Every structure is written in structure tokens, then in C-alpha cells.
mmCIF file of C-alpha atoms in Angstrom:
data_model
loop_
_atom_site.group_PDB
_atom_site.id
_atom_site.type_symbol
_atom_site.label_atom_id
_atom_site.label_comp_id
_atom_site.label_asym_id
_atom_site.label_seq_id
_atom_site.Cartn_x
_atom_site.Cartn_y
_atom_site.Cartn_z
ATOM 1 C CA MET A 1 119.392 65.854 89.827
ATOM 2 C CA GLU A 2 119.092 66.749 93.494
ATOM 3 C CA LYS A 3 116.559 69.535 93.891
ATOM 4 C CA LYS A 4 117.428 72.658 95.810
ATOM 5 C CA ILE A 5 115.359 75.625 96.944
ATOM 6 C CA PHE A 6 115.967 79.374 96.948
ATOM 7 C CA PHE A 7 114.315 81.369 99.762
ATOM 8 C CA THR A 8 114.393 85.069 98.942
ATOM 9 C CA ASP A 9 113.183 88.227 100.593
ATOM 10 C CA LEU A 10 111.536 90.712 98.228
ATOM 11 C CA ASP A 11 112.132 94.365 99.108
ATOM 12 C CA GLU A 12 115.750 95.543 98.770
ATOM 13 C CA THR A 13 116.827 91.954 98.040
ATOM 14 C CA LEU A 14 115.190 90.392 94.993
ATOM 15 C CA LEU A 15 113.509 93.680 94.065
ATOM 16 C CA THR A 16 115.340 96.871 93.188
ATOM 17 C CA THR A 17 114.699 100.114 95.011
ATOM 18 C CA GLU A 18 112.220 100.923 92.217
ATOM 19 C CA LYS A 19 110.366 97.632 92.909
ATOM 20 C CA THR A 20 111.459 95.950 89.689
ATOM 21 C CA VAL A 21 113.649 92.906 88.961
ATOM 22 C CA THR A 22 116.848 93.289 86.957
ATOM 23 C CA GLU A 23 117.147 91.409 83.668
ATOM 24 C CA ALA A 24 120.130 89.371 84.870
ATOM 25 C CA THR A 25 118.238 88.316 88.010
ATOM 26 C CA LYS A 26 115.217 87.325 85.915
ATOM 27 C CA ALA A 27 117.448 85.231 83.647
ATOM 28 C CA ALA A 28 118.973 83.431 86.643
ATOM 29 C CA LEU A 29 115.553 82.666 88.108
ATOM 30 C CA ILE A 30 114.337 81.324 84.765
ATOM 31 C CA LYS A 31 117.328 78.968 84.562
ATOM 32 C CA LEU A 32 116.834 77.905 88.163
ATOM 33 C CA SER A 33 113.159 77.109 87.540
ATOM 34 C CA GLN A 34 113.823 75.338 84.249
ATOM 35 C CA ALA A 35 116.393 73.136 86.006
ATOM 36 C CA GLY A 36 113.641 71.906 88.324
ATOM 37 C CA HIS A 37 114.644 73.736 91.486
ATOM 38 C CA TYR A 38 112.187 75.471 93.810
ATOM 39 C CA ILE A 39 111.760 79.169 94.588
ATOM 40 C CA ALA A 40 110.159 80.418 97.819
ATOM 41 C CA LEU A 41 109.333 84.120 97.906
ATOM 42 C CA THR A 42 109.741 84.955 101.592
ATOM 43 C CA SER A 43 108.526 88.283 102.930
ATOM 44 C CA GLY A 44 106.920 90.217 105.733
ATOM 45 C CA ARG A 45 104.334 91.288 103.165
ATOM 46 C CA HIS A 46 100.698 90.198 103.091
ATOM 47 C CA LEU A 47 100.102 87.274 100.730
ATOM 48 C CA ASN A 48 98.127 89.356 98.215
ATOM 49 C CA SER A 49 100.914 91.933 98.048
ATOM 50 C CA MET A 50 103.403 89.150 97.395
ATOM 51 C CA LYS A 51 101.236 87.830 94.566
ATOM 52 C CA GLU A 52 101.306 91.288 93.010
ATOM 53 C CA ALA A 53 105.116 91.366 93.161
ATOM 54 C CA ARG A 54 105.260 87.827 91.780
ATOM 55 C CA GLN A 55 103.928 89.145 88.447
ATOM 56 C CA LEU A 56 107.379 90.652 87.857
ATOM 57 C CA LEU A 57 108.916 87.176 87.637
ATOM 58 C CA PRO A 58 108.778 85.347 84.269
ATOM 59 C CA ILE A 59 108.625 81.892 85.853
ATOM 60 C CA PRO A 60 105.816 79.314 86.126
ATOM 61 C CA ASP A 61 103.782 78.749 89.288
ATOM 62 C CA ARG A 62 104.951 75.143 89.408
ATOM 63 C CA GLY A 63 107.747 74.925 91.962
ATOM 64 C CA LEU A 64 106.945 78.396 93.353
ATOM 65 C CA TYR A 65 105.995 78.939 96.991
ATOM 66 C CA TYR A 66 104.936 81.948 99.039
ATOM 67 C CA ILE A 67 106.080 82.476 102.606
ATOM 68 C CA ALA A 68 104.084 85.523 103.688
ATOM 69 C CA ASN A 69 103.714 87.553 106.887
ATOM 70 C CA ASN A 70 107.202 86.723 108.175
ATOM 71 C CA GLY A 71 106.585 82.994 107.995
ATOM 72 C CA GLY A 72 102.976 83.023 109.169
ATOM 73 C CA GLN A 73 101.757 81.527 105.889
ATOM 74 C CA ILE A 74 103.283 78.999 103.540
ATOM 75 C CA VAL A 75 101.309 78.612 100.313
ATOM 76 C CA ASP A 76 101.864 76.506 97.196
ATOM 77 C CA GLY A 77 101.995 78.942 94.277
ATOM 78 C CA GLU A 78 100.601 76.411 91.815
ATOM 79 C CA THR A 79 97.702 74.915 93.777
ATOM 80 C CA GLY A 80 97.004 77.647 96.333
ATOM 81 C CA GLU A 81 97.240 75.013 99.077
ATOM 82 C CA ALA A 82 97.966 76.405 102.533
ATOM 83 C CA ILE A 83 100.858 74.297 103.785
ATOM 84 C CA SER A 84 101.163 76.087 107.122
ATOM 85 C CA GLU A 85 99.391 78.895 109.000
ATOM 86 C CA LEU A 86 100.413 80.509 112.293
ATOM 87 C CA ARG A 87 98.329 83.388 113.632
ATOM 88 C CA LEU A 88 98.419 85.683 116.645
ATOM 89 C CA THR A 89 95.678 85.141 119.205
ATOM 90 C CA MET A 90 92.936 87.736 119.486
ATOM 91 C CA GLU A 91 94.184 88.567 122.996
ATOM 92 C CA GLU A 92 97.688 89.209 121.652
ATOM 93 C CA THR A 93 96.271 91.301 118.820
ATOM 94 C CA ARG A 94 94.306 93.513 121.219
ATOM 95 C CA TYR A 95 97.310 93.979 123.467
ATOM 96 C CA LEU A 96 99.611 95.009 120.601
ATOM 97 C CA LEU A 97 97.089 97.448 119.168
ATOM 98 C CA HIS A 98 96.332 99.030 122.542
ATOM 99 C CA ALA A 99 99.985 99.297 123.557
ATOM 100 C CA SER A 100 100.837 101.001 120.263
ATOM 101 C CA ALA A 101 97.916 103.403 120.639
ATOM 102 C CA ARG A 102 99.029 104.319 124.161
ATOM 103 C CA ALA A 103 102.483 105.097 122.763
ATOM 104 C CA GLY A 104 100.961 107.275 120.030
ATOM 105 C CA ILE A 105 102.195 104.979 117.257
ATOM 106 C CA HIS A 106 100.157 103.822 114.281
ATOM 107 C CA CYS A 107 99.481 100.087 114.374
ATOM 108 C CA HIS A 108 97.201 97.996 112.174
ATOM 109 C CA ALA A 109 96.121 94.402 111.684
ATOM 110 C CA TYR A 110 94.950 92.474 108.627
ATOM 111 C CA THR A 111 92.143 90.341 107.346
ATOM 112 C CA ASP A 112 93.058 87.794 104.682
ATOM 113 C CA GLU A 113 92.196 90.479 102.108
ATOM 114 C CA ALA A 114 92.790 93.919 103.615
ATOM 115 C CA ILE A 115 94.461 96.157 106.162
ATOM 116 C CA VAL A 116 92.327 97.000 109.209
ATOM 117 C CA ALA A 117 93.185 100.356 110.793
ATOM 118 C CA GLY A 118 91.663 103.082 112.881
ATOM 119 C CA SER A 119 91.994 105.780 110.206
ATOM 120 C CA GLN A 120 93.947 106.866 107.136
ATOM 121 C CA THR A 121 97.033 108.125 108.948
ATOM 122 C CA PRO A 122 100.165 109.504 107.251
ATOM 123 C CA GLU A 123 101.876 106.263 108.303
ATOM 124 C CA LEU A 124 99.305 104.139 106.499
ATOM 125 C CA THR A 125 99.527 106.346 103.407
ATOM 126 C CA PHE A 126 103.302 105.824 103.414
ATOM 127 C CA TYR A 127 102.871 102.058 103.747
ATOM 128 C CA GLN A 128 100.325 101.812 100.953
ATOM 129 C CA LYS A 129 102.731 103.410 98.491
ATOM 130 C CA THR A 130 104.405 99.989 98.381
ATOM 131 C CA ILE A 131 101.791 97.609 99.797
ATOM 132 C CA HIS A 132 98.771 98.085 97.564
ATOM 133 C CA LEU A 133 96.108 96.614 99.824
ATOM 134 C CA PRO A 134 92.658 98.088 100.491
ATOM 135 C CA ALA A 135 91.979 99.329 104.010
ATOM 136 C CA ILE A 136 89.015 98.934 106.337
ATOM 137 C CA PHE A 137 88.619 101.689 108.938
ATOM 138 C CA THR A 138 87.047 101.070 112.310
ATOM 139 C CA GLU A 139 87.359 102.159 115.939
ATOM 140 C CA ASP A 140 87.271 98.480 116.919
ATOM 141 C CA ILE A 141 89.989 96.750 114.898
ATOM 142 C CA PRO A 142 89.746 93.352 116.669
ATOM 143 C CA GLY A 143 85.982 93.403 116.192
ATOM 144 C CA ALA A 144 86.444 93.670 112.420
ATOM 145 C CA LEU A 145 88.530 90.487 112.268
ATOM 146 C CA SER A 146 86.766 87.195 111.585
ATOM 147 C CA LEU A 147 90.096 85.412 112.221
ATOM 148 C CA PRO A 148 93.139 86.548 114.211
ATOM 149 C CA PRO A 149 95.767 88.179 111.975
ATOM 150 C CA PHE A 150 99.073 86.623 111.022
ATOM 151 C CA LYS A 151 100.773 89.760 112.311
ATOM 152 C CA CYS A 152 100.303 93.338 113.470
ATOM 153 C CA LEU A 153 102.444 96.151 112.126
ATOM 154 C CA ALA A 154 103.515 99.344 113.904
ATOM 155 C CA ILE A 155 104.727 102.200 111.700
ATOM 156 C CA SER A 156 106.619 105.329 112.702
ATOM 157 C CA LEU A 157 107.768 108.073 110.361
ATOM 158 C CA ARG A 158 109.849 109.512 113.200
ATOM 159 C CA GLY A 159 112.546 106.887 112.864
ATOM 160 C CA ARG A 160 113.675 103.659 114.455
ATOM 161 C CA ASP A 161 114.198 105.017 117.964
ATOM 162 C CA THR A 162 110.445 105.454 118.401
ATOM 163 C CA LEU A 163 109.825 101.859 117.373
ATOM 164 C CA GLU A 164 112.648 100.562 119.561
ATOM 165 C CA GLU A 165 111.065 102.287 122.565
ATOM 166 C CA LEU A 166 107.763 100.553 121.821
ATOM 167 C CA LYS A 167 109.559 97.248 121.311
ATOM 168 C CA GLN A 168 111.383 97.515 124.647
ATOM 169 C CA SER A 169 108.145 98.310 126.463
ATOM 170 C CA LEU A 170 106.512 95.213 124.950
ATOM 171 C CA LEU A 171 109.359 92.732 125.447
ATOM 172 C CA PRO A 172 108.530 91.635 129.026
ATOM 173 C CA TRP A 173 104.979 90.769 127.954
ATOM 174 C CA ALA A 174 105.944 89.322 124.556
ATOM 175 C CA GLN A 175 108.707 87.004 125.784
ATOM 176 C CA GLY A 176 108.174 83.483 124.477
ATOM 177 C CA HIS A 177 104.985 84.041 122.485
ATOM 178 C CA VAL A 178 105.302 87.117 120.245
ATOM 179 C CA THR A 179 108.324 88.157 118.169
ATOM 180 C CA LEU A 180 109.057 91.872 117.702
ATOM 181 C CA ILE A 181 111.466 92.781 114.882
ATOM 182 C CA CYS A 182 112.060 95.936 112.838
ATOM 183 C CA SER A 183 111.968 95.038 109.145
ATOM 184 C CA THR A 184 112.986 98.608 108.263
ATOM 185 C CA ASP A 185 113.678 101.725 110.311
ATOM 186 C CA ARG A 186 109.961 102.574 110.008
ATOM 187 C CA LEU A 187 108.272 99.199 110.445
ATOM 188 C CA LEU A 188 107.988 97.054 113.587
ATOM 189 C CA GLU A 189 106.740 93.555 112.778
ATOM 190 C CA MET A 190 104.783 91.706 115.502
ATOM 191 C CA PHE A 191 104.059 88.032 114.891
ATOM 192 C CA PRO A 192 103.858 84.659 116.692
ATOM 193 C CA ALA A 193 107.118 83.417 118.193
ATOM 194 C CA ALA A 194 106.563 80.057 116.491
ATOM 195 C CA SER A 195 106.537 81.878 113.159
ATOM 196 C CA GLY A 196 109.493 83.679 111.555
ATOM 197 C CA LYS A 197 111.244 83.203 108.241
ATOM 198 C CA GLY A 198 113.766 80.708 109.588
ATOM 199 C CA SER A 199 111.077 78.449 111.027
ATOM 200 C CA ALA A 200 109.124 78.649 107.771
ATOM 201 C CA LEU A 201 112.246 77.736 105.779
ATOM 202 C CA LYS A 202 112.655 74.586 107.851
ATOM 203 C CA ARG A 203 108.956 73.665 107.580
ATOM 204 C CA LEU A 204 108.872 74.033 103.805
ATOM 205 C CA ALA A 205 112.168 72.204 103.303
ATOM 206 C CA GLN A 206 110.816 69.326 105.379
ATOM 207 C CA HIS A 207 107.534 69.368 103.435
ATOM 208 C CA LEU A 208 109.463 69.077 100.159
ATOM 209 C CA HIS A 209 111.944 66.530 101.589
ATOM 210 C CA ILE A 210 114.888 68.808 100.874
ATOM 211 C CA PRO A 211 117.877 68.739 103.257
ATOM 212 C CA LEU A 212 118.856 72.104 104.723
ATOM 213 C CA SER A 213 122.215 71.771 102.979
ATOM 214 C CA HIS A 214 120.281 72.213 99.707
ATOM 215 C CA THR A 215 118.687 75.505 100.761
ATOM 216 C CA MET A 216 119.910 79.003 99.963
ATOM 217 C CA SER A 217 118.402 82.147 101.452
ATOM 218 C CA ALA A 218 118.843 85.834 100.710
ATOM 219 C CA GLY A 219 117.790 88.871 102.717
ATOM 220 C CA ASP A 220 118.698 92.348 103.852
ATOM 221 C CA GLN A 221 117.016 93.157 107.172
ATOM 222 C CA ASP A 222 116.782 91.933 110.750
ATOM 223 C CA ASN A 223 113.590 89.960 110.069
ATOM 224 C CA ASP A 224 115.674 87.935 107.593
ATOM 225 C CA ILE A 225 118.292 86.894 110.164
ATOM 226 C CA SER A 226 116.578 83.658 111.213
ATOM 227 C CA MET A 227 116.289 82.650 107.538
ATOM 228 C CA LEU A 228 119.924 83.493 106.831
ATOM 229 C CA GLU A 229 120.988 81.387 109.801
ATOM 230 C CA ALA A 230 118.689 78.441 108.994
ATOM 231 C CA ALA A 231 119.662 77.956 105.351
ATOM 232 C CA GLY A 232 122.534 75.849 104.112
ATOM 233 C CA LEU A 233 123.833 79.051 102.532
ATOM 234 C CA GLY A 234 122.657 82.434 103.796
ATOM 235 C CA ILE A 235 123.394 85.461 101.609
ATOM 236 C CA ALA A 236 122.985 89.021 102.906
ATOM 237 C CA MET A 237 122.789 91.995 100.602
ATOM 238 C CA CYS A 238 125.634 94.473 100.907
ATOM 239 C CA ASN A 239 122.911 97.126 101.241
ATOM 240 C CA GLY A 240 121.448 95.244 104.207
ATOM 241 C CA SER A 241 121.425 95.880 107.945
ATOM 242 C CA GLN A 242 124.462 95.205 110.102
ATOM 243 C CA GLY A 243 122.601 92.363 111.817
ATOM 244 C CA ALA A 244 121.726 90.647 108.542
ATOM 245 C CA ARG A 245 125.275 90.941 107.220
ATOM 246 C CA ALA A 246 126.716 89.543 110.465
ATOM 247 C CA ALA A 247 124.333 86.553 110.406
ATOM 248 C CA ALA A 248 125.018 85.552 106.792
ATOM 249 C CA ASP A 249 127.525 83.099 105.406
ATOM 250 C CA ALA A 250 128.406 85.599 102.670
ATOM 251 C CA VAL A 251 127.600 89.157 101.643
ATOM 252 C CA THR A 252 127.014 90.238 98.050
ATOM 253 C CA GLU A 253 129.546 92.492 96.369
ATOM 254 C CA SER A 254 126.818 94.404 94.513
ATOM 255 C CA ASP A 255 123.535 95.709 95.884
ATOM 256 C CA ASN A 256 119.944 94.832 94.973
ATOM 257 C CA ASN A 257 119.987 97.324 92.093
ATOM 258 C CA HIS A 258 123.050 95.744 90.471
ATOM 259 C CA ASP A 259 122.479 91.964 90.295
ATOM 260 C CA GLY A 260 124.019 91.226 93.682
ATOM 261 C CA LEU A 261 122.403 87.792 93.938
ATOM 262 C CA VAL A 262 123.227 86.519 90.466
ATOM 263 C CA PRO A 263 126.753 85.101 91.125
ATOM 264 C CA PHE A 264 125.490 83.173 94.159
ATOM 265 C CA LEU A 265 122.491 81.788 92.269
ATOM 266 C CA GLU A 266 124.687 80.640 89.395
ATOM 267 C CA GLN A 267 127.147 78.905 91.706
ATOM 268 C CA PHE A 268 124.771 77.329 94.257
ATOM 269 C CA PHE A 269 122.275 76.042 91.669
ATOM 270 C CA GLU A 270 124.948 75.294 89.062
ATOM 271 C CA ILE A 271 123.149 77.265 86.349
#
């Protein structure tokens, strides 16, 4: 049997709006795993938050991989081995934090265990409703980091326009070394240009000696576009952004709450 690999975003793709996994989707993933194929959970989330979501999946760690922080980390789910790590520089981190502060927009960084923020803002409270990470509060966020973060995250509860204004102001500086992408209308992801879900897909496929023609990806937002384009088969959720749907090879007929991925999993992995 020729092994294949499924790269899947979590929120609004594999997970329902209520942050669960449908029974039909679970059954498909079990069959996929039992057939010896690989699964790569691929998210903008912090690694520890992804591990929490992973508990919803009734599959073994063998053959499971984590691609966290928009491709910044690739980790073997069975051994915990770090296959790849790409971090911002401390200079980039300081610039992103200061630029966001000047614009009056909440922005935080991360240690390998926690969020690092200036204070418990309404934006952070909103974020922690889904991402259950502890927070460290300090006036000097870069000074609290022993290593540069994999990403910084700007959050606005005022809508996407506010984040797009920040993004446009940063683009001349960021060109070529930092990627700026909205993963939702309230979140602006900031991570190394060498990172990204599409780049991580290619790195992991190469690591596992799997041709790109044997890769399937699924996503719903603009930070999934590179992954949808890189995979042999890119599937966008019908509930996804216009950009994601335009970049995909196919769009699901049903949304993330109604087993939208199941027909594609059954056909691509012949399960």
C-alpha cells in the first residue's frame, strides 16, 4: 500500500463550531489511521492547544503529526521529536509588538508554554475562550522570552478592517521576512516568511518520503491557502473564506458541522 497523508486545519474545518468532532468524521479518521496513512493536524494554534484538541480524536499517536503556529513547528505525535522549527527573530518580535501598540491593537507573543501579554485585555479574554493557555503579564514582553516566538498575534474585536490597516502599515517592513495573514476576521497572524502551512506540508511530506500527489489538505481561512495550493488535493470548506475556496481544488458540499470532509477522505484514502 502506498501511504498518503492528510493535512487538516482544526477550527471550522476538522472541528465543529462547538469545538467537537462529528461521529462520521471520527469514523473516517479511524479508518484512515488503521489503513496505515498519516494525519497531520495543521493549525495556527500553539502546540499545547493543538494537543488539547487532539484528545477529541480516537486515533493512536503513531502516524500523527502536529504542525503548529502556522507551520513554525512540526512535531512527531508519537515521539515528541521536533522535526522542524522556524521562529521570528527578537528584533522582528519587538517591531511587531511596538507597531501594534502604536496602532492601539492588542498583540501578544508566546513562550513554549504560555501567552506573554501586557495585560488581561478583552481581546485576550476572547482568545482564551478557545485557546486555553496560561498567560504571563509583563510590560516588557520580549524580555520575558527566553527564545524568540514562533509567531505574534494581533487581535481586534472591532473587525477585520482594523487588522487590515495594521497589516498594510507593516507590509513595507515585513516584505520578504515576515508573513502577515488574517486567520479570522479578528486575528492577524505574524510569522516567519519561511514558515506557513504550505511550506510545512512540503517539509513533512519530504521527511516521510511521500510524493505531493499523495497529500490531501483541508482548510477554511486565508492562512490555509498555501497548504491548499501545495497539496496534491486541496479541499476548502464551503463555510470558508473566499480566498480559501478560490485556492482549493474542490469545495465541500456540507460545512464543518455536517461531515463536509468525509466524502473526500473516503475517496482520496480509499476507505
